[in-house]
Coordinates of N, CA, C and O in Angstrom, one line a residue:
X1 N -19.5 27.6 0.4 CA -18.7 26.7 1.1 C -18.6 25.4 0.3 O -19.6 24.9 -0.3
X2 N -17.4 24.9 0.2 CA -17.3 23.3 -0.7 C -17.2 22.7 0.5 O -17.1 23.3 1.5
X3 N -17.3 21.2 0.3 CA -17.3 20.1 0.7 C -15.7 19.6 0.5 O -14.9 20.2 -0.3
X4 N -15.3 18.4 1.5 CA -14.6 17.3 1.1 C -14.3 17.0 -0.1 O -15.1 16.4 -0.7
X5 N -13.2 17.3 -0.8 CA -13.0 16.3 -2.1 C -12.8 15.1 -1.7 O -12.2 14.7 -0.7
X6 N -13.4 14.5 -2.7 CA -13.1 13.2 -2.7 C -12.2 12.2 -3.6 O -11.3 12.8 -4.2
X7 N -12.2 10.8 -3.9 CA -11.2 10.2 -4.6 C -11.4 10.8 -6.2 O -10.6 11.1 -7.1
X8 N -12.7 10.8 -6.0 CA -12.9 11.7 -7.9 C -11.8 13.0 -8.1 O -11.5 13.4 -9.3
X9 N -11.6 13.2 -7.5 CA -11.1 14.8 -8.0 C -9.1 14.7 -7.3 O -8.5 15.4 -6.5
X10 N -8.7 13.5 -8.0 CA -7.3 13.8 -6.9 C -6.4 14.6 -7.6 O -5.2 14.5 -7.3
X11 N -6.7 15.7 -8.9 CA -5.4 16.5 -9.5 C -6.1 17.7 -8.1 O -5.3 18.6 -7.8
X12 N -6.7 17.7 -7.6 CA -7.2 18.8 -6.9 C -7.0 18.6 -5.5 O -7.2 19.6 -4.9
X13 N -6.5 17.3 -4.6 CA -6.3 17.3 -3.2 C -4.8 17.3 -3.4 O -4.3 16.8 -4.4
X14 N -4.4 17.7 -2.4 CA -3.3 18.0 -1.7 C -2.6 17.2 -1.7 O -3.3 16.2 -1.4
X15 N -0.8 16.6 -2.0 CA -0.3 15.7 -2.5 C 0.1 15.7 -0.3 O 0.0 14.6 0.2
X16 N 0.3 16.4 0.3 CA 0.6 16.6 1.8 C -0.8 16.9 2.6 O -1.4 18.0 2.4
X17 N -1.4 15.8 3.8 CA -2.2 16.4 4.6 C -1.0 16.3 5.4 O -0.2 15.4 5.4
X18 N -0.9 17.7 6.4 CA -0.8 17.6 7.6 C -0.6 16.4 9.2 O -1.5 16.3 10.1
X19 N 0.2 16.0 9.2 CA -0.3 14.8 10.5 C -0.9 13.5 10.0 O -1.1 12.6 10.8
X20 N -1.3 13.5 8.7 CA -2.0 12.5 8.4 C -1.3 11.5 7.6 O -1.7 10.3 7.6
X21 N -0.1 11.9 6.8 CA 0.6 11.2 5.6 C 1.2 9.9 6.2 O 1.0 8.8 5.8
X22 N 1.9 10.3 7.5 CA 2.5 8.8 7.5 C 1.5 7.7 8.4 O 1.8 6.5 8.6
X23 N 0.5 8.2 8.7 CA -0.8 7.5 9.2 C -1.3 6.6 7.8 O -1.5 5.4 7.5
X24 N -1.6 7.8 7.0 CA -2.7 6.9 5.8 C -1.4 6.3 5.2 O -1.8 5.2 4.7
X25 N 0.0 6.3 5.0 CA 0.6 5.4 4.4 C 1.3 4.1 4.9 O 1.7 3.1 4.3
X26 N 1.2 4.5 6.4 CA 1.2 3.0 7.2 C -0.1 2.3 7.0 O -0.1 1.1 6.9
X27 N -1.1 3.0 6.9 CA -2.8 2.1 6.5 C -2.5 1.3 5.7 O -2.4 0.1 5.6
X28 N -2.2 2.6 4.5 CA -2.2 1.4 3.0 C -1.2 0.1 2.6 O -1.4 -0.8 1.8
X29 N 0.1 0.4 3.6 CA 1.0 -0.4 3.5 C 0.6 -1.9 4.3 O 0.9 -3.0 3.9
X30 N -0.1 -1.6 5.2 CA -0.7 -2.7 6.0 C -1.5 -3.7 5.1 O -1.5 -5.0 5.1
X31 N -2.4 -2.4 4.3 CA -3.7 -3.3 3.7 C -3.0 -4.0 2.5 O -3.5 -5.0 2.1
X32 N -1.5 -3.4 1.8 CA -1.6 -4.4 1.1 C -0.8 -5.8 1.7 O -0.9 -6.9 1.3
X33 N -0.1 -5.5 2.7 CA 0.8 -6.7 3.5 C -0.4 -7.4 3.8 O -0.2 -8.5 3.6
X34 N -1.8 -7.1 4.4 CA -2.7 -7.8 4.9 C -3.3 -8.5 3.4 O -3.9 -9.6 3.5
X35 N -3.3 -7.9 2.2 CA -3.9 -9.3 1.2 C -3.0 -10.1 0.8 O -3.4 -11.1 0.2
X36 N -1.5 -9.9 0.9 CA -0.9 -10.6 0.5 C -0.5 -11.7 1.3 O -0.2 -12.8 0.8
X37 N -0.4 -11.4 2.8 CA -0.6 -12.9 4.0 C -1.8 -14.0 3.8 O -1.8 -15.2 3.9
X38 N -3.3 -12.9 3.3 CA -4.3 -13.7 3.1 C -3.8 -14.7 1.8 O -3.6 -15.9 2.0
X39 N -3.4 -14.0 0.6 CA -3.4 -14.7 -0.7 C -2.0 -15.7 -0.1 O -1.8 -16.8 -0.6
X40 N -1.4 -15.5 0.7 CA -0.3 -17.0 0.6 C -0.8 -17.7 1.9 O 0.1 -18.5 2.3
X41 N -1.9 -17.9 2.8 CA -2.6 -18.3 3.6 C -3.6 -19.3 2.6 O -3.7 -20.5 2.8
X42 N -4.1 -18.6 1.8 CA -5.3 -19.4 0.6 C -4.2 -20.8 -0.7 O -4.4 -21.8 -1.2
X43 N -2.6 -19.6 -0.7 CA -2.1 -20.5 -1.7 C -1.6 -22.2 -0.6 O -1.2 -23.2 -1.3
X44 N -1.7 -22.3 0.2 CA -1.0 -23.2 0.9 C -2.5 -24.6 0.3 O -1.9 -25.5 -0.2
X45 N -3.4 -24.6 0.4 CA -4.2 -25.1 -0.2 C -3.9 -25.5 -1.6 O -4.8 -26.3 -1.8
X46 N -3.2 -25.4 -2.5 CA -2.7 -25.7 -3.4 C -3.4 -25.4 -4.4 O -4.4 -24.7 -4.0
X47 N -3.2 -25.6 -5.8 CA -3.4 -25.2 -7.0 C -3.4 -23.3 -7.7 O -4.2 -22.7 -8.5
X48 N -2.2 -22.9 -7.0 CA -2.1 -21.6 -7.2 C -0.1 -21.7 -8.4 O 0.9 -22.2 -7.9
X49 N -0.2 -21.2 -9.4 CA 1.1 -21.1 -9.7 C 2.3 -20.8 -8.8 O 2.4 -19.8 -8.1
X50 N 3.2 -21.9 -8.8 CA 4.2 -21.1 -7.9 C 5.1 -20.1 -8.4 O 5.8 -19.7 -7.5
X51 N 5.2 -19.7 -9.3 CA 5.4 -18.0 -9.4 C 4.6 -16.7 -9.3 O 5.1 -15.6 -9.1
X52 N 3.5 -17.1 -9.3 CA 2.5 -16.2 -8.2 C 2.9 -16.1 -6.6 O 3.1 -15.2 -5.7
X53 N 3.0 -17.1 -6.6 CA 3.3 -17.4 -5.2 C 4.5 -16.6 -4.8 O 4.8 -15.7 -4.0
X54 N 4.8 -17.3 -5.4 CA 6.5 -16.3 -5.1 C 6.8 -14.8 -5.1 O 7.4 -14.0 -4.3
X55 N 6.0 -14.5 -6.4 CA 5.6 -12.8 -6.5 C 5.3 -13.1 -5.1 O 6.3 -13.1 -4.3
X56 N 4.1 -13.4 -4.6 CA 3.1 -12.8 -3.5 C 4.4 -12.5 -2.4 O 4.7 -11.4 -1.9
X57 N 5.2 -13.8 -2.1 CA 6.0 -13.8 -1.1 C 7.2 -12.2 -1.2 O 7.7 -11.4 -0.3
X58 N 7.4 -12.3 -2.4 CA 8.2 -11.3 -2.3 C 7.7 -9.7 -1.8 O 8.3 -8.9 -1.0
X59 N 6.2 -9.7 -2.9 CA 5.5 -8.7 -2.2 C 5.3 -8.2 -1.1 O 5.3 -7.0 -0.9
X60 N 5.1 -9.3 0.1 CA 4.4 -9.1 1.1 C 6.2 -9.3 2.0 O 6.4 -9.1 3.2
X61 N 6.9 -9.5 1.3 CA 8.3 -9.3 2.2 C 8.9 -7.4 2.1 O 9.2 -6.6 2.9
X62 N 8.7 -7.3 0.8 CA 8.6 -5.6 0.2 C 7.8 -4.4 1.3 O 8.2 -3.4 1.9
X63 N 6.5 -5.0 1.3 CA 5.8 -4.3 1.7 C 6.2 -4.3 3.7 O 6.2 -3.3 4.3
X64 N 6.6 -5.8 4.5 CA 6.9 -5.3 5.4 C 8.7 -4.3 5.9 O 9.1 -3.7 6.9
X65 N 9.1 -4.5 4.8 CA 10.1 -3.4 4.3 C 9.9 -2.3 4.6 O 10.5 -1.6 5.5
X66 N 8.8 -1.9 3.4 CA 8.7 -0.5 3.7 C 7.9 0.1 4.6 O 7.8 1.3 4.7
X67 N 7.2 -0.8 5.5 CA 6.7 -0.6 6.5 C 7.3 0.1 8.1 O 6.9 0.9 9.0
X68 N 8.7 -0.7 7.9 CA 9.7 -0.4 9.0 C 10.5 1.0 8.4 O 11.2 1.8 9.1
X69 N 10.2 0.9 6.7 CA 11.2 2.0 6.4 C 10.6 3.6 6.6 O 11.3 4.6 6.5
X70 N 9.1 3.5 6.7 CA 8.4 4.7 7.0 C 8.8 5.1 8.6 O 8.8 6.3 8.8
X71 N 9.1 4.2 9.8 CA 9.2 4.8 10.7 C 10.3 5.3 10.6 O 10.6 5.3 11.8
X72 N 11.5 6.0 9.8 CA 12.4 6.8 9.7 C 12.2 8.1 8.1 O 12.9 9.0 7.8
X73 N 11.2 7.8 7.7 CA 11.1 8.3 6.3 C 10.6 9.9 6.3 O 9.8 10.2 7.2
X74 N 11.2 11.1 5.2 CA 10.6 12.1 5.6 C 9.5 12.3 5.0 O 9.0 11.3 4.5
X75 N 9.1 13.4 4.8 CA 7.8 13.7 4.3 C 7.8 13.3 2.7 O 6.9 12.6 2.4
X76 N 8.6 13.6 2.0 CA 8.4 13.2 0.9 C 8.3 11.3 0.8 O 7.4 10.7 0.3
X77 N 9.2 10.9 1.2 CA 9.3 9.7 0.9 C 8.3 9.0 1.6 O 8.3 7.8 1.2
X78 N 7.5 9.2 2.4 CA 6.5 8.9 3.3 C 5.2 9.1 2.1 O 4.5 8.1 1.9
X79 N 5.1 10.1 1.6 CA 3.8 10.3 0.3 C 4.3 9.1 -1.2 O 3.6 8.5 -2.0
X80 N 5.5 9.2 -1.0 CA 6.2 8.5 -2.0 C 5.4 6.7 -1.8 O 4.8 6.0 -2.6
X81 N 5.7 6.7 -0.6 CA 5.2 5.3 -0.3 C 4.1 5.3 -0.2 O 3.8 4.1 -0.4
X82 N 3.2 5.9 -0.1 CA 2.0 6.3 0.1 C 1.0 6.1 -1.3 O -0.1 5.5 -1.5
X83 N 2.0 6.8 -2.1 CA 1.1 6.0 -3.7 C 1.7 4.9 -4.2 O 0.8 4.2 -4.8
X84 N 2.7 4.5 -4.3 CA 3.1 3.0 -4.2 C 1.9 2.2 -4.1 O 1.2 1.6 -4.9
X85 N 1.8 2.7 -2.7 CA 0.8 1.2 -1.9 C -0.4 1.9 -2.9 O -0.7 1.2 -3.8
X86 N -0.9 3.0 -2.8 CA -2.4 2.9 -3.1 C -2.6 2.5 -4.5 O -3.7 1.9 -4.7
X87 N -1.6 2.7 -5.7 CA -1.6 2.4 -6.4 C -1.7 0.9 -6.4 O -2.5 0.4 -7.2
X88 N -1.0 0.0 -5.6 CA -0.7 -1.4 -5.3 C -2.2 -1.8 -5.5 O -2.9 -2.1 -6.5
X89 N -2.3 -1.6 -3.9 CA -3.7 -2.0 -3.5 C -5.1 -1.8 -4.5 O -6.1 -2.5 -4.6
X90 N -4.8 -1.0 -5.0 CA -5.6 -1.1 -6.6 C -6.0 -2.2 -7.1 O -7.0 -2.8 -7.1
X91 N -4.3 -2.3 -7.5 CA -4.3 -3.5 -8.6 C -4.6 -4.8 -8.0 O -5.1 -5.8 -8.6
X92 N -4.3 -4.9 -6.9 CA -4.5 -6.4 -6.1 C -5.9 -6.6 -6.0 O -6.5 -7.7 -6.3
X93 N -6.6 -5.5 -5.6 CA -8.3 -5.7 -5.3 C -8.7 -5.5 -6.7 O -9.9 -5.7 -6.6
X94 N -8.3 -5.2 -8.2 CA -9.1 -5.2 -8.5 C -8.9 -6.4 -9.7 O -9.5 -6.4 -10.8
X95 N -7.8 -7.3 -9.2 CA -7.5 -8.6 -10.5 C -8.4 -9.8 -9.9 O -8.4 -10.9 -10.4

């Protein structure tokens, strides 16, 4: 019997769970809309580039985008969005 794969092994999980895709891609879309409210909540305090800022703004306008655009989206485009964000969310948590 195997276990759970986990994030180590993703050429081996399933690009489709079941019931689950447009759940974990509304998650990730959230989580990145949720750092990007925090980072323009922290920029209002000032000393942040206003082209950062701006990125941020546009980001966090994108991301509630595709947020609305997943409740009509099919399965593919729902996984589509899905690594967008996770990829996203990567890069934000990890600069």
């Amino acid at each position: 019997m195997t276990g759970p794969l986990t994030p180590e092994d993703p050429a081996e999980q399933p690009l489709h769970h079941p019931g689950g895709d447009a759940e974990q891609a509304q998650k990730l879309v959230k989580r990145v809309l949720a750092w990007y409210t925090a980072s323009l909540a922290g920029a209002r305090a000032g000393g942040h580039d206003p082209a950062e800022v701006d990125a941020w703004r546009a980001g966090r306008d994108q991301a509630a985008d595709d947020l609305d655009r997943l409740e009509d989206a099919d399965e593919d485009e729902t996984v589509q969005i899905a690594l967008v964000y996770a990829a996203r969310l990567k890069a934000l948590t990890e600069s």
